[in-house]
Short mmCIF file of C-alpha atoms in Angstrom, two decimals:
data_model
loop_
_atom_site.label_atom_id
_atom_site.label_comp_id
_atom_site.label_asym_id
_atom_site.label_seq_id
_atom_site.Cartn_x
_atom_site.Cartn_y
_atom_site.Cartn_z
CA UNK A 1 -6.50 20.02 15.17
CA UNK A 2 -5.45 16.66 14.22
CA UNK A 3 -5.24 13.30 15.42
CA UNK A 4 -2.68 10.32 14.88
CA UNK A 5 -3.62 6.35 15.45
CA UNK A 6 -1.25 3.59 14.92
CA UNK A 7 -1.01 -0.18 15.98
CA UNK A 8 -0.78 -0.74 19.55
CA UNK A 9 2.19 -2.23 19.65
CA UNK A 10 5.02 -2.22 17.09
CA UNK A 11 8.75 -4.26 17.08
CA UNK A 12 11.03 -3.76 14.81
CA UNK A 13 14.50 -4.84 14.13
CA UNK A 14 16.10 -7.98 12.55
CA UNK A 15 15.01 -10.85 14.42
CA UNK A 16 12.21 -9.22 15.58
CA UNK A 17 10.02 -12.50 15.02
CA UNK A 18 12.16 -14.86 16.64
CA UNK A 19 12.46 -12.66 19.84
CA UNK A 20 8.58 -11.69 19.82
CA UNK A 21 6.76 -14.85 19.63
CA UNK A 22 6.21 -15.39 23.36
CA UNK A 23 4.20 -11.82 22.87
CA UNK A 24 1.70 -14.20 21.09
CA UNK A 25 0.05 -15.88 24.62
CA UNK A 26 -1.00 -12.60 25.77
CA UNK A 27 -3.98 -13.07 23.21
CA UNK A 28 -4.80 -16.35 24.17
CA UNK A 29 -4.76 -19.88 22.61
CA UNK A 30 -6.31 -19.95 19.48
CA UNK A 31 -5.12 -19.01 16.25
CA UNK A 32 -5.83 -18.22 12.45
CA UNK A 33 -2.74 -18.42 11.09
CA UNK A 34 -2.76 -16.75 7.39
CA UNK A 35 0.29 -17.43 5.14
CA UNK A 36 1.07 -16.91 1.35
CA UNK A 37 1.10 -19.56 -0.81
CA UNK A 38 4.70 -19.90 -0.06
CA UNK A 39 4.26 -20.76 4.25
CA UNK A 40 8.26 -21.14 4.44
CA UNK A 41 8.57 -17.79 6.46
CA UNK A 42 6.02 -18.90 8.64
CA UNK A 43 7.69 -21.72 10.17
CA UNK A 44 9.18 -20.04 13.19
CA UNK A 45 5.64 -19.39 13.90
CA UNK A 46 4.45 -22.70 13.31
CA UNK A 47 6.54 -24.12 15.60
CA UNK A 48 6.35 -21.90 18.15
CA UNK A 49 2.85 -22.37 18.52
CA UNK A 50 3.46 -25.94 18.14
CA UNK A 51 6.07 -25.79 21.08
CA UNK A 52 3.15 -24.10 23.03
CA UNK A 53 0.44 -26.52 22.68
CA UNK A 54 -1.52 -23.62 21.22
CA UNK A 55 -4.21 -24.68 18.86
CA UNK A 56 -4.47 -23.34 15.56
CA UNK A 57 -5.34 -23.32 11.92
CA UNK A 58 -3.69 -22.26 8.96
CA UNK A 59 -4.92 -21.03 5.90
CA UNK A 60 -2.90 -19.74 2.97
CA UNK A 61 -4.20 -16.70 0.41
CA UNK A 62 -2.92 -17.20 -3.34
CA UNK A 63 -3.21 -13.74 -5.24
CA UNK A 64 -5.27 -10.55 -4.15
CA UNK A 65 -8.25 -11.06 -2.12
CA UNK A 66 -11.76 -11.56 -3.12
CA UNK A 67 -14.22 -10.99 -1.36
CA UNK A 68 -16.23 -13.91 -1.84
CA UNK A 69 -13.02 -16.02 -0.54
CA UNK A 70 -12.69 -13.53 1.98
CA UNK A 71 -16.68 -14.54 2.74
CA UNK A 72 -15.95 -17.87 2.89
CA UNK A 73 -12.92 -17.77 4.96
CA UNK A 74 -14.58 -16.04 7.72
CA UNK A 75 -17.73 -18.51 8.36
CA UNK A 76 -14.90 -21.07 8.27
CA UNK A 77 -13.36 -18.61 10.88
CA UNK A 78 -16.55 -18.35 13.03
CA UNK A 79 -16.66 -22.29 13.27
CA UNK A 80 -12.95 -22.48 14.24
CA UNK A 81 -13.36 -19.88 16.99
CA UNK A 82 -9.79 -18.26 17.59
CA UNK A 83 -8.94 -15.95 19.87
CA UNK A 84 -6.43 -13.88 17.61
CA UNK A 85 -5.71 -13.85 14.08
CA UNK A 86 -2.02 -14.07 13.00
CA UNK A 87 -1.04 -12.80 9.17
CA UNK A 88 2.20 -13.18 7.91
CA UNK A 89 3.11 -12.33 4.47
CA UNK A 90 3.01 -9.57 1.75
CA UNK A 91 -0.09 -7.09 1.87
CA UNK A 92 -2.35 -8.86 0.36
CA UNK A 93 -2.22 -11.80 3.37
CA UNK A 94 -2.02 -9.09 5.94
CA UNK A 95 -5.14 -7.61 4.06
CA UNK A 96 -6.64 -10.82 4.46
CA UNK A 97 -5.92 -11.43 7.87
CA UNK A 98 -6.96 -7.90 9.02
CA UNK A 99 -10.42 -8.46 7.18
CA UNK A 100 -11.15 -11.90 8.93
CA UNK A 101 -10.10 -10.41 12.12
CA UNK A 102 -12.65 -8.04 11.52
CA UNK A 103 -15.69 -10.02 9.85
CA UNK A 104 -15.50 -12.90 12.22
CA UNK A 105 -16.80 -11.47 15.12
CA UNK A 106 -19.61 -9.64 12.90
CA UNK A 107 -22.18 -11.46 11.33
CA UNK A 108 -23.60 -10.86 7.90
CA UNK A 109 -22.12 -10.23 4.78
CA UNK A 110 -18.78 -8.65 3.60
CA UNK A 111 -20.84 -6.03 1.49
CA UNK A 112 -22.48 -5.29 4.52
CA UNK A 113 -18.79 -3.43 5.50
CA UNK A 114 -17.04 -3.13 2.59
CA UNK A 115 -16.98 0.97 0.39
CA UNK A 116 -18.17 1.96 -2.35
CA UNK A 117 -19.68 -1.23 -3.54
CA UNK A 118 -21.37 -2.36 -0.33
CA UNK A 119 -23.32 -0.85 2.44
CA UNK A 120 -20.21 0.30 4.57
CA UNK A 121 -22.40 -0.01 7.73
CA UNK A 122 -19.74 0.10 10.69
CA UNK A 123 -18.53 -2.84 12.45
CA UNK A 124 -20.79 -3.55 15.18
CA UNK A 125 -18.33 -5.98 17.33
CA UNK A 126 -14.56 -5.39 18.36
CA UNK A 127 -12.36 -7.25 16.08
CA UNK A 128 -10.26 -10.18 17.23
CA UNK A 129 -6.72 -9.18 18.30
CA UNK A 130 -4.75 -9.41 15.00
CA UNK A 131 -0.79 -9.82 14.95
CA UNK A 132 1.04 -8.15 11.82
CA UNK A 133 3.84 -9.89 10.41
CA UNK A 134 4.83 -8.63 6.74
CA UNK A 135 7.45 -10.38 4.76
CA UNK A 136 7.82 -7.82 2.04
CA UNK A 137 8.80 -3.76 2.23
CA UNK A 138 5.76 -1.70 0.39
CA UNK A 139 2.46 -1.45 1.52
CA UNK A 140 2.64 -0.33 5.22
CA UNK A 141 -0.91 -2.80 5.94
CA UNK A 142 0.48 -3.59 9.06
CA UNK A 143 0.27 0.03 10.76
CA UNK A 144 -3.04 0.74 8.44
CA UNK A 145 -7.10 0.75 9.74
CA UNK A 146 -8.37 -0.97 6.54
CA UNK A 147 -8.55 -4.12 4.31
CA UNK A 148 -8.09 -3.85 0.39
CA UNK A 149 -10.39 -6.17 -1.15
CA UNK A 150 -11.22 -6.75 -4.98
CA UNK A 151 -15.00 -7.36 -6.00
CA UNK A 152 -14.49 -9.66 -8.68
CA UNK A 153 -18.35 -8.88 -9.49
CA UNK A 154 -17.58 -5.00 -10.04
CA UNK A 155 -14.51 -4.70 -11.32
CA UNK A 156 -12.82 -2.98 -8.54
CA UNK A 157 -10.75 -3.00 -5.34
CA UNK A 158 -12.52 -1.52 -2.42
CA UNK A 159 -11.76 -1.39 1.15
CA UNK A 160 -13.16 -2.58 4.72
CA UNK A 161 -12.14 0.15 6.73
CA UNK A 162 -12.40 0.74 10.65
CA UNK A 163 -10.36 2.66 13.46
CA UNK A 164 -10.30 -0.20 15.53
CA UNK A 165 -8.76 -2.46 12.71
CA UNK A 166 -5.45 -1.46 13.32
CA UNK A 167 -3.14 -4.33 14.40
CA UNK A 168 -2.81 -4.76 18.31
CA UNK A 169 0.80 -6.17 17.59
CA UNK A 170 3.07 -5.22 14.36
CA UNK A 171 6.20 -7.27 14.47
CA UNK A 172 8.72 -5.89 11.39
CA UNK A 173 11.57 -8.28 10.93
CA UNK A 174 13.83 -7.21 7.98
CA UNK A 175 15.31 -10.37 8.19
CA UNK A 176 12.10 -11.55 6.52
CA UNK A 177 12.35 -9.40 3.31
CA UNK A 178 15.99 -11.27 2.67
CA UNK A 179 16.26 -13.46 -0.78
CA UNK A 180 12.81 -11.48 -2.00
CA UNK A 181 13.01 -11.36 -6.19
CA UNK A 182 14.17 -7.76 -7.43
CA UNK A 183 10.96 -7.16 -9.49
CA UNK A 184 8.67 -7.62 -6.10
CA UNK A 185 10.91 -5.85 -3.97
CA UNK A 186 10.93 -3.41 -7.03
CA UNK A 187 7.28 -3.00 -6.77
CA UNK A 188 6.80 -2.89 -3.38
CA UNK A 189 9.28 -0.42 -2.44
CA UNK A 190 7.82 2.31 -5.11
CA UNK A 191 4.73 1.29 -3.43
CA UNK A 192 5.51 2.15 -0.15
CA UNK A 193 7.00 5.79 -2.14
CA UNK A 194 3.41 6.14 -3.50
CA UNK A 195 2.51 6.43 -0.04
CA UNK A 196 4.72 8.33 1.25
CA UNK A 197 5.27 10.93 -1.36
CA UNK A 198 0.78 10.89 -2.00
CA UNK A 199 0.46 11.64 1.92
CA UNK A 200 2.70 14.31 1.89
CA UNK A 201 1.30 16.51 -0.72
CA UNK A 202 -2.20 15.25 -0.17
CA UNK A 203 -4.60 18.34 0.87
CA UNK A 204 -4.82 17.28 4.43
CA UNK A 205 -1.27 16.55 5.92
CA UNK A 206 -0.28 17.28 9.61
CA UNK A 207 2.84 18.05 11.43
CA UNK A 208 3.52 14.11 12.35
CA UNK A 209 2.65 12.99 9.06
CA UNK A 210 5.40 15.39 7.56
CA UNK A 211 7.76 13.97 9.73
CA UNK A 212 6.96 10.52 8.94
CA UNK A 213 6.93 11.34 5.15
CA UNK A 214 10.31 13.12 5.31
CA UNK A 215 12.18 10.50 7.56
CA UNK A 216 10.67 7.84 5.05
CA UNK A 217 11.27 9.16 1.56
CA UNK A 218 14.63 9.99 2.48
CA UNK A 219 15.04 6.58 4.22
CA UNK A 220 14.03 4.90 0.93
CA UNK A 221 15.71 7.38 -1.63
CA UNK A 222 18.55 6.08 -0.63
CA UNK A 223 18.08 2.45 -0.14
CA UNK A 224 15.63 1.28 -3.12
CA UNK A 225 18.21 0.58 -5.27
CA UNK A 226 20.77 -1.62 -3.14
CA UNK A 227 17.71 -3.39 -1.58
CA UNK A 228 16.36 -4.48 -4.72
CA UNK A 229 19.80 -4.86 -6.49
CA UNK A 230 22.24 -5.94 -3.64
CA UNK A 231 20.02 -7.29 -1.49
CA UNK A 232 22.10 -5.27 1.06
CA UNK A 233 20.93 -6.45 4.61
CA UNK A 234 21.40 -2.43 5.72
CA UNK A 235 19.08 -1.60 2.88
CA UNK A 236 17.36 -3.87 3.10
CA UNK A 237 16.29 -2.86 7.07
CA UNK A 238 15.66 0.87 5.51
CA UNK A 239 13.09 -0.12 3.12
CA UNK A 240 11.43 -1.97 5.42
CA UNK A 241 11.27 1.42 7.51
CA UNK A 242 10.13 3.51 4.90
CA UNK A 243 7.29 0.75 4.43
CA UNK A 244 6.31 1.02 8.03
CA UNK A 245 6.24 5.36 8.32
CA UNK A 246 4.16 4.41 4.71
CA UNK A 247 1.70 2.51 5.75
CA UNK A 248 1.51 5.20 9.61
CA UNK A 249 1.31 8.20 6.26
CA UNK A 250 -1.15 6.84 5.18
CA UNK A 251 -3.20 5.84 7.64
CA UNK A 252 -3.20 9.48 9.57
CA UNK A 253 -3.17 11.35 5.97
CA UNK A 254 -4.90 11.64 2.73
CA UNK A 255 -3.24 9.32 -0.38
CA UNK A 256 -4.28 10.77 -4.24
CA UNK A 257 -4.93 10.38 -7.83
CA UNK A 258 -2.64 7.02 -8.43
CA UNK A 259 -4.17 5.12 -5.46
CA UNK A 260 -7.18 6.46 -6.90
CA UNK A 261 -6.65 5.12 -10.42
CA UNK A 262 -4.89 2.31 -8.93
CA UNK A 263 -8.10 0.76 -7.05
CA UNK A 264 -9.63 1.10 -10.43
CA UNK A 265 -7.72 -0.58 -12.57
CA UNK A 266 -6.56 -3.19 -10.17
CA UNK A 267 -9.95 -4.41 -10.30
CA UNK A 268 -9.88 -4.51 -14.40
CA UNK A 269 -5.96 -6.11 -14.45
CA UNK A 270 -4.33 -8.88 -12.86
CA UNK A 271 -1.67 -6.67 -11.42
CA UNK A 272 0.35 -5.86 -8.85
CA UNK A 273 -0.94 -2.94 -7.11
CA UNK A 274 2.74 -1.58 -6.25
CA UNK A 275 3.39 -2.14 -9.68
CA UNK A 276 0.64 0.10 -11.01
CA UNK A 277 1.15 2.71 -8.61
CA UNK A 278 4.73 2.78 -9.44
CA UNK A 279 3.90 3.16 -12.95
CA UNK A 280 0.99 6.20 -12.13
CA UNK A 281 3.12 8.22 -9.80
CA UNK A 282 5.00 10.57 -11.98
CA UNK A 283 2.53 10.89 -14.40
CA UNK A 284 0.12 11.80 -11.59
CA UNK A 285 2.88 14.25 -10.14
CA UNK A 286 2.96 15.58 -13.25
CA UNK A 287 -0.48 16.27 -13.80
CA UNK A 288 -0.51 17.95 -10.16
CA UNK A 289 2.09 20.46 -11.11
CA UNK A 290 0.33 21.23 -13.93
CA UNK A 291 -3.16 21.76 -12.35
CA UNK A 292 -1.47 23.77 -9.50
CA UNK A 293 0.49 26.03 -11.59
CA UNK A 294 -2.74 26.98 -13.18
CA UNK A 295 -4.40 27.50 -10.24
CA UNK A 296 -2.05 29.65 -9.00
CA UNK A 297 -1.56 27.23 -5.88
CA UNK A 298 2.01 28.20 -4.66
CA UNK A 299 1.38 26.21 -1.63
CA UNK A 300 1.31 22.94 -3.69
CA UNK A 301 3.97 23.88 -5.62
CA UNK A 302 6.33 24.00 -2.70
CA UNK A 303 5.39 20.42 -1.32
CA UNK A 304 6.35 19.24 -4.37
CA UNK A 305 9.77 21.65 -4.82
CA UNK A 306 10.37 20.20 -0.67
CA UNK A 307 9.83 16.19 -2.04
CA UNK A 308 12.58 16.96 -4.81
CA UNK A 309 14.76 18.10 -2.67
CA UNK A 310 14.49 14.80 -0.06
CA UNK A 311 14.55 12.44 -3.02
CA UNK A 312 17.39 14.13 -4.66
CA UNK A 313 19.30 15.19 -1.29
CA UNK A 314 19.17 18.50 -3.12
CA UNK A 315 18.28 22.13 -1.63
CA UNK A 316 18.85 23.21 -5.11
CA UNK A 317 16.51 20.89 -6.39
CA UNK A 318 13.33 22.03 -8.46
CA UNK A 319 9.99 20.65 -8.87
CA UNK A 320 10.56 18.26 -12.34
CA UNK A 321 14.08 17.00 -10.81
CA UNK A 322 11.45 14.97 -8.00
CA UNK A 323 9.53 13.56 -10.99
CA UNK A 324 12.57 12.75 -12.73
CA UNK A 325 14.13 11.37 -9.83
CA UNK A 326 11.03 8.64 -9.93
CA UNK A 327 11.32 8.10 -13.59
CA UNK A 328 14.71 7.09 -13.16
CA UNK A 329 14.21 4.56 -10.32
CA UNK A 330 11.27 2.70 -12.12
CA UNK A 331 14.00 2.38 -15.18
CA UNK A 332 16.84 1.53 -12.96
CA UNK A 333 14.24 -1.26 -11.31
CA UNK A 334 12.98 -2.19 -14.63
CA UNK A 335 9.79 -3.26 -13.67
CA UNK A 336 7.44 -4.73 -16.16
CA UNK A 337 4.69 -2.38 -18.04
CA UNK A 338 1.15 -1.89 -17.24
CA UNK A 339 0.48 -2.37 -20.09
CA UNK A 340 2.29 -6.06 -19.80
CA UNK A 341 -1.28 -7.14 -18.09
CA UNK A 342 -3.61 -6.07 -20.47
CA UNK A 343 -4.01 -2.19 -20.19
CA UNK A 344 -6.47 -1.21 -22.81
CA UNK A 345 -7.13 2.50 -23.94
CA UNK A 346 -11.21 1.35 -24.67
CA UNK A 347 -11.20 0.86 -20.57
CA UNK A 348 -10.12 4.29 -19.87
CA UNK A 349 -13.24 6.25 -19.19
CA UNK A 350 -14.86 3.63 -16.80
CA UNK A 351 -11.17 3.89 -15.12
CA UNK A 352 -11.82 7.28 -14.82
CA UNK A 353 -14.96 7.29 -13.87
CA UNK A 354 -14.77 4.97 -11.38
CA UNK A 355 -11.57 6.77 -9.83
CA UNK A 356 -13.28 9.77 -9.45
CA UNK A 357 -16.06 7.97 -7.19
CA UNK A 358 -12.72 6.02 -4.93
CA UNK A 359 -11.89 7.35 -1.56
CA UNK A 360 -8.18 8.04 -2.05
CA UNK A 361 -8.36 10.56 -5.13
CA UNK A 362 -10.42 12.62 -2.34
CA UNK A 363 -7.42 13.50 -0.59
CA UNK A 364 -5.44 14.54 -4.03
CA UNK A 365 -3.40 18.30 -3.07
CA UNK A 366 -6.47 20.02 -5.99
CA UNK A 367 -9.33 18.38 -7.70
CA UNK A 368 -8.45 16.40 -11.30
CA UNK A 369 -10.98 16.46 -13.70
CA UNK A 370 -11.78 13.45 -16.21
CA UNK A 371 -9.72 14.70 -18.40
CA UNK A 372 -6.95 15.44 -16.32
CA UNK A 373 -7.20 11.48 -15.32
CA UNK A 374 -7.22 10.35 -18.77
CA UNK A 375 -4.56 11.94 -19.75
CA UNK A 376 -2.43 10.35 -17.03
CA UNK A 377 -3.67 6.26 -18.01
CA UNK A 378 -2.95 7.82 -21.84
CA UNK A 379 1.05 7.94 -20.53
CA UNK A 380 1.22 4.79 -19.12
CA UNK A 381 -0.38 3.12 -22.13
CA UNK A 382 2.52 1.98 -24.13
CA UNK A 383 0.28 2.23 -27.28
CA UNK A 384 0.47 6.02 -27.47
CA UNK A 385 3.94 7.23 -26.59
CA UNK A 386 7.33 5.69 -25.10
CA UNK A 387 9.41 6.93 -22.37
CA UNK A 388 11.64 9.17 -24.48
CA UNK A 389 8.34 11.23 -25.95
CA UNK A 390 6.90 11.58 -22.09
CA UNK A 391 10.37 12.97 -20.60
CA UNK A 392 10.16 15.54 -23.69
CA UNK A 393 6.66 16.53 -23.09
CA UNK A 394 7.81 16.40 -18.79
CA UNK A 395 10.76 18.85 -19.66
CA UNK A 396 8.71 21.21 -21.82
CA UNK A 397 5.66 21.91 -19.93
CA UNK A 398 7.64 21.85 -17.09
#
């Protein structure tokens, strides 16, 4: 048995925003508008709601959210009273949005909701109807149930996380994603991979979450590099497809060990979280296909030989040509180093630690140990070993 949940309503297509604004009314008259720092993609919005009278007010998110901004934000929320919340922008505003959509209905405090480091009591009122407009291609938050929020206070990224905060309208533009710098598109799109290629070897996938994985790795294997490169309008619309089955993977499946180390060290590092799970995901694949070959688990083994194959667009492919396959994007991107943001080997056993306790490693194909996890942040650390010394060690345990 298994069950599959998605936004309510989801457009797609280039000019999707233009030609879905009217969609807007059926919510009311009301709204929080959420932006980026950067509100030009917005302005179609603006003035639509403009055009229609329609009252609203706009706030803007700069960097990852925190939860006491978040906090703050939605008791301004409960004073403006809107009938919908609106995000547009990269995950972190859609993150944003989702949450206030979420906490201003409910009263109390955000660690009243929030994992791990709160109470995660469940939402005791609906959430407003929230609209889902991203402007970049990775992290799938506008067809996922939960909010990614950093706790300044603990270190850590943790998430507000509900069935019924899925988005009652996704509009995907590609359009949108045009002009975006090669480093964020970089990081985003090997986000949007760590999603799909987590949820399809996790150790609880399902029939429609294979088919979502498969249709979107393959979708993105073949587009990451003329998006990001090119900025090739066809490409462009692909990786923006591959974010959207992402974020549905994800949602319906399990993730793993780099989201897992991921929401621990993106509370320690000003970092992109693409960009550090880009930088985890072979290593973690890796470390899987070690730990499965000594457990004897042929079943794992065969996810992984099945993701080669899709990345590569190989039957012949084996299991280290699908880790290979990743190395060589994150070169060909040239995305900047963990270690770039002040990775640290002395903060590797709270890392560690701390993953172990996150929600995500949970749905890892087999159990990692601590060890298992340090040895994965020891790759990634630039201090210890370069790229040529990690494909030799790849090649000869594999």
């Amino acid at each position: 048995m298994f069950q599959f949940m998605t936004s309510s309503r989801i457009i797609f297509g280039e000019g999707a925003l233009i030609n879905s604004l009217s969609s807007l009314n059926q919510f009311g008259y009301s709204v929080l508008l959420v932006t980026g720092k950067d509100g030009t993609r917005a302005e179609p919005v603006v003035s639509y709601l403009k055009q229609q009278g329609m009252r609203y007010q706009q706030v803007a998110i700069h960097g990852e959210p925190l939860i006491a901004m978040v906090e703050e934000m939605a008791a301004m929320g409960r004073k403006f009273r809107p009938d919908m919340v609106l995000g547009i922008g990269g995950g972190s505003v859609l993150d944003t949005g989702k949450a206030l959509a979420a906490l201003i209905p409910n009263q109390g405090s955000v660690y009243d909701y929030v994992e791990v480091v709160g109470r995660n009591v469940p939402l005791q009122a609906k959430p407003l109807p929230y609209i889902a407009v991203p402007t970049t291609a990775g992290t799938g938050s506008e067809v996922s149930k939960n909010a990614v929020l950093r706790s300044a206070q603990e270190n850590v990224k943790v998430s507000l996380r509900c069935p019924e905060m899925l988005p009652d309208l996704s509009i995907i533009d590609p359009t949108l994603t045009y002009g975006m710098d090669p480093t964020m598109s970089g990081y985003c799109g090997m986000d949007a991979f760590a999603h799909l290629m987590e949820a399809y070897v996790c150790g609880d996938p399902n029939p429609l979450t294979d088919m979502v994985c498969e249709e979107g790795l393959r979708r993105l294997s073949g587009a990451i590099i003329a998006a990001c490169e090119d900025d090739d309008p066809r490409a462009r619309s692909d990786m923006s497809f591959a974010a959207l089955l992402g974020g549905m993977a994800s949602a319906n499946a399990k993730l793993g060990a780099a989201h897992g180390l991921a929401s621990s060290l993106g509370g320690r590092l000003d970092a992109p979280h693409g960009l550090i799970t880009a930088q985890l995901a072979p290593y973690v694949m890796h470390e899987n296909v070690l730990a499965a070959r000594e457990a004897g688990r042929a079943d794992v083994l065969n996810r992984y030989r099945q993701l080669a194959c899709i990345l590569t667009g190989s039957t012949n492919a084996e299991i280290s040509d699908g880790i290979q396959w990743t190395k060589r994007t994150l070169k060909r991107l040239n995305l900047p180093r963990v270690s770039e943001y002040g990775l640290c080997d002395m903060m590797f056993e709270e890392v560690a630690e701390d993953a172990l306790l996150s929600n995500a490693i949970k749905g890892n194909p087999l159990p990692l140990n601590k060890e298992r996890l340090l040895s994965i942040l020891n790759q990634i650390c630039t201090c210890h070993q370069n790229d040529e010394l990690a494909q030799t060690q790849d090649d000869t345990e594999l």
